[in-house]
Amino acid sequence: MSDVFQIAGKTYQSRLIVGTGKYKDFQETRAAVDESGAEIVTVAIRRVNLGQDTSQPSLLEALPPSQYTYLPNTAGCYNSEDAVRTLRLARELLDGHKLVKLEVLGDPNTLYPNVRETLKAAEILIADGFDVMVYTSDDPIIAKELEQIGCCAIMPLASLIGSGMGIINPWNLRLIIDSAKVPVLIDAGVGTASDAAIAMELGCDGILMNTAIAGARDPIRMARAMKLAVQAGRDAFLAGRVPRKLYSADPSSPVTGMIAAAK
Amino acid sequence: MIQISINGEAKTFPASLSITDLVLALDLLGKRIAIERNGEIVAKSQYPATWLADGDVLEMVVAVGGG
């Protein structure tokens, strides 16, 4: 059964994208990524720690860019200028790599996106040749604008980053999914496997998560749970669920051929 | 001597220092880094030919774990 998932013209088998933050070491990061089946991994761009022992292994050694598709992000950026600078540095760092995750935050407590700055940065990056996967609010109008200016994937939050609160507003997500002509991925808020399945059952094309796996008591097992949940949710979406019957039942067993009713 | 700012830290180096010399001095040779000098990205191929001047502001970055 072919069910192609493409981002910016490239085909992926896995609809799960995972972050690489919050793990206890690179070994655990690598094990969780591999168990999740993810082909795309997000990374952050940060200053070189000048005092640090440079013989220590780096993330790029633990997850070789030849084996995984890197998705550098702009986490921590609060304006379009910083986000654009960060991703230009990422492109240089990763030898001209074009696929990026844009997020411009508006508030340090909620990490809610600043959509005005996000739109501004997206326009600059797209004009500069980047393939922009964009983190945004679940506002369908903003999602449409981001699509129209050329973002290659729209990534609305399901709930706040790292909150694990799950799918807070499935109706808005459906509005975005139903009208989008580019992939829609849920980015942020997934807490456990059922959240991932619910998101996929809504019809979203994929999910990006970090904390739900890295913060679990057993991240490797949760990585596997998420892989299976994303697959199960996708299959359920494609299979088409039965309609909900609010006030009546529908027996699964034959209603005829019953033995004689007791007197 | 010249003073340059690297990732917000003021550092003093002997004059006539290329970015390649700096990378070597910081023991970062062969590491995957990217460098911005006074707001402009310096391509890796330009490191040997880029000479640092007093007052330059550098940002040197790496990829780290993140979501």
Coordinates of N, CA and C in Angstrom, one line a residue, chain A residues 38-260:
Chain A
A38 N 12.6 7.6 12.9 CA 12.6 8.9 12.2 C 13.8 9.1 11.2
E39 N 13.5 9.7 10.1 CA 14.6 10.0 9.2 C 15.1 11.4 9.2
I40 N 14.2 12.3 9.8 CA 14.5 13.7 9.9 C 14.7 14.0 11.4
V41 N 15.8 14.7 11.7 CA 16.0 15.0 13.1 C 16.2 16.5 13.2
T42 N 15.7 17.2 14.2 CA 15.9 18.6 14.4 C 17.1 18.8 15.3
V43 N 17.8 19.9 15.0 CA 19.0 20.3 15.8 C 18.9 21.8 16.0
A44 N 19.5 22.2 17.1 CA 19.6 23.7 17.4 C 21.0 24.2 17.0
I45 N 21.1 25.5 16.8 CA 22.4 26.1 16.4 C 22.8 27.0 17.6
R46 N 23.9 26.7 18.2 CA 24.3 27.5 19.4 C 25.8 27.8 19.3
R47 N 26.2 28.8 20.1 CA 27.6 29.3 20.1 C 28.5 28.1 20.5
V48 N 29.7 28.0 19.9 CA 30.7 27.1 20.3 C 31.1 27.5 21.8
N49 N 31.2 26.5 22.6 CA 31.6 26.8 24.0 C 33.1 26.8 24.0
L50 N 33.7 28.0 24.1 CA 35.1 28.2 23.8 C 36.0 27.5 24.9
G51 N 35.5 27.4 26.1 CA 36.4 26.8 27.1 C 36.4 25.2 27.0
Q52 N 35.5 24.7 26.2 CA 35.2 23.3 26.3 C 36.3 22.4 25.7
D53 N 36.4 21.2 26.2 CA 37.3 20.2 25.7 C 36.9 19.8 24.2
T54 N 37.7 20.2 23.2 CA 37.2 20.0 21.9 C 37.4 18.5 21.4
S55 N 37.9 17.7 22.3 CA 38.0 16.2 21.9 C 36.7 15.5 22.2
Q56 N 35.8 16.2 22.9 CA 34.5 15.5 23.2 C 33.7 15.3 21.9
P57 N 32.9 14.2 21.9 CA 32.2 13.9 20.7 C 31.1 15.0 20.5
S58 N 30.7 15.2 19.2 CA 29.7 16.1 18.9 C 28.5 15.4 18.4
L59 N 27.4 16.2 18.4 CA 26.1 15.6 17.9 C 26.2 15.1 16.5
L60 N 27.0 15.8 15.7 CA 27.1 15.4 14.3 C 27.9 14.1 14.2
E61 N 28.7 13.7 15.1 CA 29.4 12.5 15.1 C 28.4 11.3 15.6
A62 N 27.5 11.7 16.5 CA 26.6 10.7 17.0 C 25.5 10.4 16.0
L63 N 25.1 11.4 15.3 CA 24.1 11.3 14.2 C 24.6 11.9 12.9
P64 N 25.4 11.0 12.2 CA 26.0 11.6 11.0 C 25.0 12.1 10.0
P65 N 25.3 13.4 9.5 CA 24.3 14.0 8.5 C 24.2 13.2 7.2
S66 N 25.1 12.2 7.0 CA 24.9 11.4 5.8 C 23.8 10.3 6.0
Q67 N 23.5 10.1 7.3 CA 22.4 9.0 7.6 C 21.1 9.6 7.9
Y68 N 21.1 10.8 8.4 CA 19.8 11.5 8.8 C 19.6 12.8 8.1
T69 N 18.4 13.2 7.8 CA 18.2 14.5 7.3 C 18.1 15.5 8.4
Y70 N 19.0 16.4 8.4 CA 19.0 17.4 9.5 C 18.0 18.5 9.3
L71 N 17.4 18.9 10.3 CA 16.4 20.0 10.3 C 16.8 21.0 11.3
P72 N 17.7 21.9 11.0 CA 18.1 23.0 11.9 C 17.0 23.9 12.3
N73 N 16.9 24.2 13.5 CA 15.8 25.1 14.0 C 16.3 26.5 14.4
T74 N 15.3 27.3 14.8 CA 15.6 28.6 15.3 C 15.1 28.8 16.7
A75 N 15.1 27.7 17.4 CA 14.6 27.7 18.8 C 15.3 28.8 19.6
G76 N 14.5 29.6 20.3 CA 15.1 30.6 21.1 C 15.2 32.0 20.4
C77 N 14.8 32.0 19.1 CA 14.8 33.3 18.4 C 13.5 34.0 18.6
Y78 N 13.6 35.3 19.0 CA 12.4 36.1 19.2 C 12.1 37.2 18.2
N79 N 13.0 37.2 17.1 CA 12.7 38.1 16.0 C 13.1 37.5 14.7
S80 N 12.6 38.1 13.6 CA 12.9 37.5 12.3 C 14.4 37.6 12.0
E81 N 15.0 38.7 12.4 CA 16.5 38.9 12.0 C 17.3 37.8 12.6
D82 N 17.1 37.5 13.9 CA 17.9 36.4 14.6 C 17.6 35.1 13.9
A83 N 16.4 34.8 13.6 CA 16.0 33.5 13.0 C 16.7 33.4 11.6
V84 N 16.7 34.4 10.8 CA 17.3 34.3 9.5 C 18.8 34.2 9.6
R85 N 19.4 34.9 10.6 CA 20.9 34.7 10.8 C 21.2 33.3 11.2
T86 N 20.4 32.8 12.1 CA 20.7 31.5 12.7 C 20.6 30.4 11.5
L87 N 19.6 30.5 10.7 CA 19.5 29.5 9.6 C 20.5 29.7 8.5
R88 N 21.0 30.9 8.3 CA 22.1 31.1 7.3 C 23.4 30.5 7.9
L89 N 23.6 30.6 9.2 CA 24.7 29.9 9.8 C 24.6 28.4 9.7
A90 N 23.3 27.9 9.9 CA 23.1 26.5 9.8 C 23.4 26.0 8.4
R91 N 23.0 26.8 7.4 CA 23.2 26.4 6.0 C 24.7 26.3 5.7
E92 N 25.5 27.2 6.3 CA 26.9 27.2 6.1 C 27.5 26.0 6.9
L93 N 27.0 25.7 8.1 CA 27.5 24.6 8.9 C 27.2 23.3 8.2
L94 N 26.1 23.2 7.6 CA 25.7 21.9 7.0 C 25.9 21.9 5.5
D95 N 26.9 22.6 5.0 CA 27.3 22.5 3.6 C 26.2 22.8 2.6
G96 N 25.5 23.9 2.9 CA 24.5 24.3 1.9 C 23.1 23.7 2.0
H97 N 22.9 23.0 3.1 CA 21.6 22.3 3.4 C 20.5 23.3 3.5
K98 N 19.4 23.0 2.7 CA 18.3 24.1 2.6 C 17.1 23.9 3.4
L99 N 16.8 22.6 3.9 CA 15.6 22.3 4.6 C 15.8 22.8 6.1
V100 N 14.9 23.6 6.5 CA 15.0 24.2 7.9 C 13.7 24.3 8.6
K101 N 13.7 24.4 9.9 CA 12.5 24.6 10.7 C 12.6 26.0 11.3
L102 N 11.6 26.8 10.8 CA 11.6 28.2 11.3 C 10.6 28.3 12.5
E103 N 11.1 28.8 13.6 CA 10.2 29.2 14.7 C 10.6 30.5 15.3
V104 N 9.7 31.4 15.4 CA 10.0 32.7 16.0 C 9.1 32.8 17.2
L105 N 9.7 32.9 18.3 CA 8.8 32.9 19.6 C 8.4 34.3 20.0
G106 N 7.3 34.3 20.7 CA 6.8 35.6 21.1 C 6.8 35.8 22.6
D107 N 7.0 34.7 23.4 CA 6.9 34.9 24.8 C 7.7 33.7 25.5
P108 N 8.6 34.1 26.4 CA 9.4 33.0 27.0 C 8.6 32.1 28.0
N109 N 7.5 32.4 28.4 CA 6.7 31.5 29.3 C 5.9 30.5 28.5
T110 N 5.3 31.0 27.5 CA 4.4 30.0 26.7 C 5.1 29.5 25.5
L111 N 6.2 30.1 25.1 CA 6.9 29.8 23.8 C 6.0 29.9 22.6
Y112 N 4.9 30.7 22.8 CA 3.9 30.8 21.7 C 4.6 31.6 20.6
P113 N 4.3 31.1 19.3 CA 5.0 31.8 18.2 C 4.5 33.2 18.0
N114 N 5.4 34.1 17.5 CA 5.1 35.4 17.1 C 4.9 35.3 15.6
V115 N 3.6 35.3 15.2 CA 3.4 35.0 13.8 C 3.8 36.1 12.8
R116 N 3.7 37.3 13.3 CA 4.1 38.4 12.5 C 5.6 38.3 12.1
E117 N 6.4 38.0 13.1 CA 7.9 37.9 12.8 C 8.1 36.6 12.1
T118 N 7.3 35.6 12.3 CA 7.5 34.3 11.6 C 7.2 34.5 10.1
L119 N 6.1 35.2 9.8 CA 5.8 35.5 8.3 C 7.0 36.3 7.7
K120 N 7.5 37.3 8.4 CA 8.6 38.1 7.9 C 9.8 37.3 7.6
A121 N 10.2 36.4 8.6 CA 11.4 35.6 8.4 C 11.2 34.6 7.3
A122 N 10.0 34.0 7.2 CA 9.7 33.0 6.1 C 9.9 33.6 4.8
E123 N 9.4 34.9 4.6 CA 9.5 35.5 3.3 C 11.0 35.7 2.9
I124 N 11.8 36.1 3.9 CA 13.2 36.4 3.6 C 13.9 35.0 3.3
L125 N 13.6 34.0 4.1 CA 14.3 32.7 3.9 C 13.9 32.1 2.6
I126 N 12.6 32.2 2.2 CA 12.2 31.6 0.9 C 12.8 32.3 -0.3
A127 N 12.9 33.6 -0.2 CA 13.6 34.4 -1.2 C 15.0 34.0 -1.3
D128 N 15.6 33.6 -0.2 CA 17.0 33.2 -0.2 C 17.2 31.7 -0.5
G129 N 16.2 31.0 -0.9 CA 16.4 29.7 -1.4 C 16.2 28.5 -0.4
F130 N 15.7 28.9 0.8 CA 15.5 27.8 1.8 C 14.2 27.1 1.6
D131 N 14.2 25.8 2.0 CA 12.9 25.1 2.1 C 12.5 25.2 3.6
V132 N 11.4 25.9 3.8 CA 11.0 26.3 5.2 C 9.8 25.5 5.7
M133 N 10.1 24.7 6.7 CA 9.0 24.1 7.5 C 8.8 25.0 8.7
V134 N 7.5 25.4 8.8 CA 7.3 26.6 9.8 C 6.4 26.2 10.9
Y135 N 6.9 26.5 12.1 CA 6.2 26.3 13.4 C 5.3 27.5 13.5
T136 N 4.0 27.3 13.8 CA 3.1 28.4 13.9 C 1.9 28.1 14.9
S137 N 1.1 29.0 15.1 CA -0.1 28.8 15.9 C -1.1 28.0 15.1
D138 N -2.2 27.6 15.8 CA -3.2 26.8 15.0 C -4.3 27.7 14.4
D139 N -3.9 28.9 14.0 CA -4.8 29.9 13.3 C -4.8 29.5 11.8
P140 N -5.9 29.1 11.3 CA -6.0 28.7 9.9 C -5.7 29.8 8.9
I141 N -5.9 31.0 9.2 CA -5.6 32.1 8.3 C -4.1 32.3 8.2
I142 N -3.5 32.3 9.3 CA -2.0 32.4 9.3 C -1.4 31.2 8.6
A143 N -1.9 30.0 8.9 CA -1.4 28.8 8.2 C -1.5 29.0 6.7
K144 N -2.6 29.5 6.2 CA -2.8 29.7 4.8 C -1.8 30.7 4.2
E145 N -1.6 31.8 5.0 CA -0.7 32.8 4.5 C 0.7 32.3 4.4
L146 N 1.1 31.4 5.4 CA 2.5 30.8 5.4 C 2.6 29.9 4.2
E147 N 1.5 29.2 3.8 CA 1.6 28.3 2.7 C 1.7 29.2 1.4
Q148 N 0.9 30.3 1.3 CA 0.9 31.1 0.1 C 2.2 31.8 -0.1
I149 N 3.0 32.1 0.9 CA 4.3 32.7 0.7 C 5.3 31.7 0.3
G150 N 5.0 30.4 0.4 CA 5.9 29.4 -0.1 C 6.5 28.4 0.9
C151 N 6.0 28.4 2.1 CA 6.6 27.4 3.1 C 6.3 26.0 2.6
C152 N 7.2 25.1 2.8 CA 7.0 23.7 2.2 C 6.3 22.8 3.2
A153 N 6.1 23.2 4.4 CA 5.3 22.4 5.4 C 4.8 23.4 6.5
I154 N 3.6 23.2 6.9 CA 3.0 24.1 7.9 C 3.0 23.2 9.2
M155 N 3.5 23.7 10.3 CA 3.6 22.9 11.5 C 2.9 23.6 12.7
P156 N 1.6 23.5 12.8 CA 0.9 24.2 13.9 C 1.2 23.4 15.3
L157 N 1.1 24.2 16.3 CA 1.2 23.5 17.6 C -0.1 22.8 18.0
A158 N 0.0 21.7 18.7 CA -1.2 21.0 19.2 C -1.5 21.6 20.6
S159 N -0.4 21.9 21.3 CA -0.5 22.6 22.6 C 1.0 23.2 22.8
L160 N 1.2 23.8 23.9 CA 2.5 24.5 24.1 C 3.7 23.6 24.0
I161 N 4.8 24.1 23.5 CA 6.0 23.4 23.4 C 6.4 22.7 24.8
G162 N 6.6 21.4 24.7 CA 7.1 20.8 26.0 C 6.0 20.6 27.0
S163 N 4.8 21.0 26.7 CA 3.7 20.9 27.8 C 3.2 19.5 27.9
G164 N 3.2 18.7 26.8 CA 2.6 17.4 26.9 C 1.1 17.4 27.1
M165 N 0.5 18.5 26.7 CA -1.0 18.6 26.9 C -1.8 18.0 25.8
G166 N -1.2 17.6 24.8 CA -1.9 16.8 23.7 C -2.6 17.8 22.8
I167 N -3.6 17.2 22.1 CA -4.3 17.9 21.0 C -5.4 18.8 21.6
I168 N -5.1 20.0 21.9 CA -6.1 20.9 22.5 C -7.2 21.3 21.6
N169 N -6.9 21.6 20.4 CA -8.0 22.2 19.5 C -8.0 21.4 18.2
P170 N -8.6 20.2 18.2 CA -8.6 19.4 17.0 C -9.4 20.1 15.8
W171 N -10.4 20.9 16.2 CA -11.2 21.6 15.1 C -10.3 22.5 14.3
N172 N -9.5 23.4 15.0 CA -8.6 24.3 14.2 C -7.6 23.5 13.4
L173 N -7.1 22.4 14.0 CA -6.1 21.6 13.2 C -6.8 21.0 11.9
R174 N -8.0 20.6 12.1 CA -8.7 20.1 10.9 C -9.0 21.2 9.9
L175 N -9.3 22.4 10.3 CA -9.5 23.5 9.3 C -8.2 23.7 8.6
I176 N -7.0 23.6 9.3 CA -5.7 23.8 8.6 C -5.4 22.7 7.6
I177 N -5.6 21.5 8.1 CA -5.3 20.3 7.3 C -6.2 20.2 6.1
D178 N -7.5 20.5 6.2 CA -8.4 20.4 5.1 C -8.1 21.4 4.0
S179 N -7.6 22.5 4.3 CA -7.4 23.5 3.3 C -5.9 23.6 2.8
A180 N -5.0 22.9 3.4 CA -3.6 23.0 3.0 C -3.3 22.2 1.8
K181 N -2.4 22.7 1.0 CA -1.9 21.9 -0.2 C -0.5 21.5 0.0
V182 N 0.1 21.8 1.1 CA 1.4 21.4 1.5 C 1.2 20.5 2.8
P183 N 2.2 19.7 3.1 CA 2.1 18.9 4.3 C 1.9 19.7 5.6
V184 N 1.0 19.2 6.4 CA 0.7 19.8 7.7 C 1.3 18.8 8.8
L185 N 2.2 19.3 9.6 CA 2.7 18.4 10.7 C 2.4 19.1 12.0
I186 N 2.0 18.2 13.0 CA 1.8 18.8 14.3 C 3.2 18.9 15.0
D187 N 3.4 20.1 15.5 CA 4.7 20.4 16.1 C 4.5 20.9 17.5
A188 N 4.8 20.2 18.4 CA 4.7 20.6 19.8 C 3.4 20.2 20.5
G189 N 3.5 19.7 21.7 CA 2.4 19.5 22.6 C 2.0 18.0 22.8
V190 N 2.5 17.1 21.9 CA 2.2 15.7 22.1 C 2.8 15.2 23.4
G191 N 2.0 14.5 24.2 CA 2.5 14.0 25.5 C 2.7 12.5 25.5
T192 N 1.9 11.8 24.8 CA 2.0 10.3 24.8 C 1.5 9.8 23.5
A193 N 1.5 8.4 23.4 CA 1.2 7.8 22.1 C -0.2 8.1 21.6
S194 N -1.1 8.1 22.4 CA -2.5 8.4 22.0 C -2.7 9.7 21.4
D195 N -1.9 10.7 21.9 CA -1.9 12.1 21.3 C -1.5 12.0 19.8
A196 N -0.4 11.2 19.6 CA 0.2 11.1 18.3 C -0.8 10.4 17.3
A197 N -1.5 9.4 17.8 CA -2.5 8.7 17.0 C -3.7 9.6 16.7
I198 N -4.1 10.4 17.7 CA -5.2 11.3 17.5 C -4.9 12.3 16.4
A199 N -3.7 12.9 16.5 CA -3.2 13.9 15.5 C -3.2 13.2 14.1
M200 N -2.7 12.0 14.0 CA -2.6 11.4 12.7 C -4.0 11.0 12.2
E201 N -4.9 10.7 13.1 CA -6.3 10.3 12.7 C -7.0 11.6 12.2
L202 N -6.6 12.8 12.6 CA -7.2 14.0 12.1 C -6.8 14.2 10.7
G203 N -5.8 13.5 10.2 CA -5.4 13.7 8.8 C -4.1 14.5 8.7
C204 N -3.4 14.8 9.8 CA -2.2 15.5 9.6 C -1.1 14.6 8.9
D205 N -0.2 15.2 8.3 CA 0.8 14.4 7.5 C 1.9 13.8 8.3
G206 N 2.2 14.4 9.4 CA 3.3 13.9 10.2 C 3.3 14.7 11.6
I207 N 4.2 14.3 12.4 CA 4.3 14.9 13.7 C 5.8 15.1 14.0
L208 N 6.0 16.2 14.7 CA 7.4 16.5 15.2 C 7.3 16.6 16.7
M209 N 8.2 15.8 17.3 CA 8.2 15.8 18.8 C 9.6 15.6 19.4
N210 N 9.8 16.1 20.6 CA 11.0 15.9 21.3 C 10.8 15.5 22.7
T211 N 10.2 16.4 23.5 CA 10.0 16.2 24.9 C 9.3 14.9 25.2
A212 N 8.2 14.6 24.4 CA 7.4 13.4 24.8 C 8.3 12.1 24.8
I213 N 9.3 12.1 23.9 CA 10.2 11.0 23.9 C 11.3 11.1 24.9
A214 N 12.0 12.3 24.8 CA 13.2 12.5 25.6 C 12.9 12.5 27.1
G215 N 11.7 13.0 27.4 CA 11.3 13.2 28.8 C 10.6 12.0 29.4
A216 N 10.4 11.0 28.6 CA 9.7 9.8 29.2 C 10.7 9.1 30.1
R217 N 10.1 8.3 31.0 CA 11.0 7.5 31.9 C 11.9 6.6 31.1
D218 N 11.4 6.0 30.1 CA 12.2 5.1 29.2 C 12.1 5.7 27.8
P219 N 13.0 6.6 27.4 CA 12.9 7.3 26.1 C 12.9 6.3 24.9
I220 N 13.6 5.2 25.1 CA 13.8 4.3 23.9 C 12.4 3.6 23.7
R221 N 11.8 3.2 24.7 CA 10.5 2.5 24.6 C 9.4 3.5 24.1
M222 N 9.5 4.7 24.6 CA 8.5 5.7 24.1 C 8.8 6.0 22.7
A223 N 10.0 6.0 22.2 CA 10.3 6.3 20.8 C 9.6 5.2 20.0
R224 N 9.6 4.0 20.4 CA 8.9 2.9 19.7 C 7.4 3.1 19.7
A225 N 6.9 3.5 20.9 CA 5.5 3.7 21.0 C 5.0 4.8 20.1
M226 N 5.8 5.8 19.9 CA 5.5 6.9 19.0 C 5.5 6.5 17.6
K227 N 6.5 5.7 17.2 CA 6.6 5.2 15.9 C 5.3 4.4 15.5
L228 N 4.9 3.5 16.4 CA 3.7 2.7 16.2 C 2.5 3.6 16.2
A229 N 2.4 4.5 17.1 CA 1.2 5.4 17.2 C 1.0 6.2 15.9
V230 N 2.1 6.7 15.4 CA 2.0 7.5 14.2 C 1.6 6.6 13.0
Q231 N 2.1 5.4 12.9 CA 1.7 4.5 11.9 C 0.2 4.1 12.1
A232 N -0.2 3.8 13.3 CA -1.5 3.4 13.6 C -2.5 4.5 13.2
G233 N -2.2 5.7 13.6 CA -3.0 6.8 13.4 C -3.2 7.1 11.9
R234 N -2.1 7.0 11.2 CA -2.1 7.2 9.7 C -3.0 6.1 9.1
D235 N -2.8 4.9 9.4 CA -3.6 3.8 8.9 C -5.1 4.0 9.2
A236 N -5.4 4.4 10.4 CA -6.8 4.6 10.8 C -7.4 5.8 10.0
F237 N -6.6 6.8 9.7 CA -7.1 7.9 8.9 C -7.4 7.4 7.5
L238 N -6.4 6.7 6.9 CA -6.6 6.2 5.5 C -7.8 5.2 5.5
A239 N -7.9 4.4 6.5 CA -9.0 3.4 6.5 C -10.3 4.0 6.6
G240 N -10.4 5.1 7.3 CA -11.7 5.8 7.5 C -12.5 5.2 8.6
R241 N -12.6 6.0 9.7 CA -13.3 5.5 10.9 C -14.8 5.4 10.6
V242 N -15.5 4.6 11.4 CA -16.9 4.5 11.4 C -17.5 5.8 11.9
P243 N -18.7 6.1 11.4 CA -19.4 7.3 11.9 C -19.7 7.1 13.4
R244 N -19.7 8.2 14.1 CA -20.2 8.2 15.5 C -21.7 8.2 15.6
K245 N -22.2 7.3 16.4 CA -23.7 7.3 16.6 C -24.0 7.7 18.0
L246 N -24.5 8.9 18.2 CA -24.6 9.4 19.5 C -25.6 8.7 20.4
Y247 N -26.8 8.4 19.8 CA -27.9 7.9 20.6 C -28.4 6.6 20.2
S248 N -27.6 5.8 19.5 CA -28.1 4.4 19.2 C -27.0 3.5 19.0
A249 N -27.2 2.2 19.2 CA -26.2 1.2 19.1 C -26.4 0.4 17.8
D250 N -25.4 -0.4 17.5 CA -25.4 -1.1 16.2 C -24.7 -2.5 16.5
P251 N -25.5 -3.5 16.7 CA -24.8 -4.8 17.1 C -23.9 -5.3 16.1
S252 N -22.8 -5.9 16.6 CA -21.8 -6.5 15.7 C -22.1 -8.0 15.4
S253 N -23.0 -8.6 16.2 CA -23.3 -10.0 16.0 C -24.7 -10.1 15.3
P254 N -24.9 -11.2 14.5 CA -26.2 -11.3 13.8 C -27.4 -11.1 14.8
V255 N -28.4 -10.5 14.2 CA -29.6 -10.3 15.1 C -30.6 -11.4 14.9
T256 N -30.4 -12.3 13.9 CA -31.2 -13.4 13.7 C -30.5 -14.7 14.1
G257 N -31.3 -15.8 14.2 CA -30.8 -17.1 14.6 C -30.5 -17.3 16.0
M258 N -31.2 -16.5 16.8 CA -31.1 -16.6 18.3 C -31.8 -17.9 18.8
I259 N -31.3 -18.5 19.8 CA -32.0 -19.6 20.4 C -33.3 -19.1 21.0
A260 N -34.2 -20.0 21.2 CA -35.5 -19.6 21.7 C -35.4 -18.8 23.0

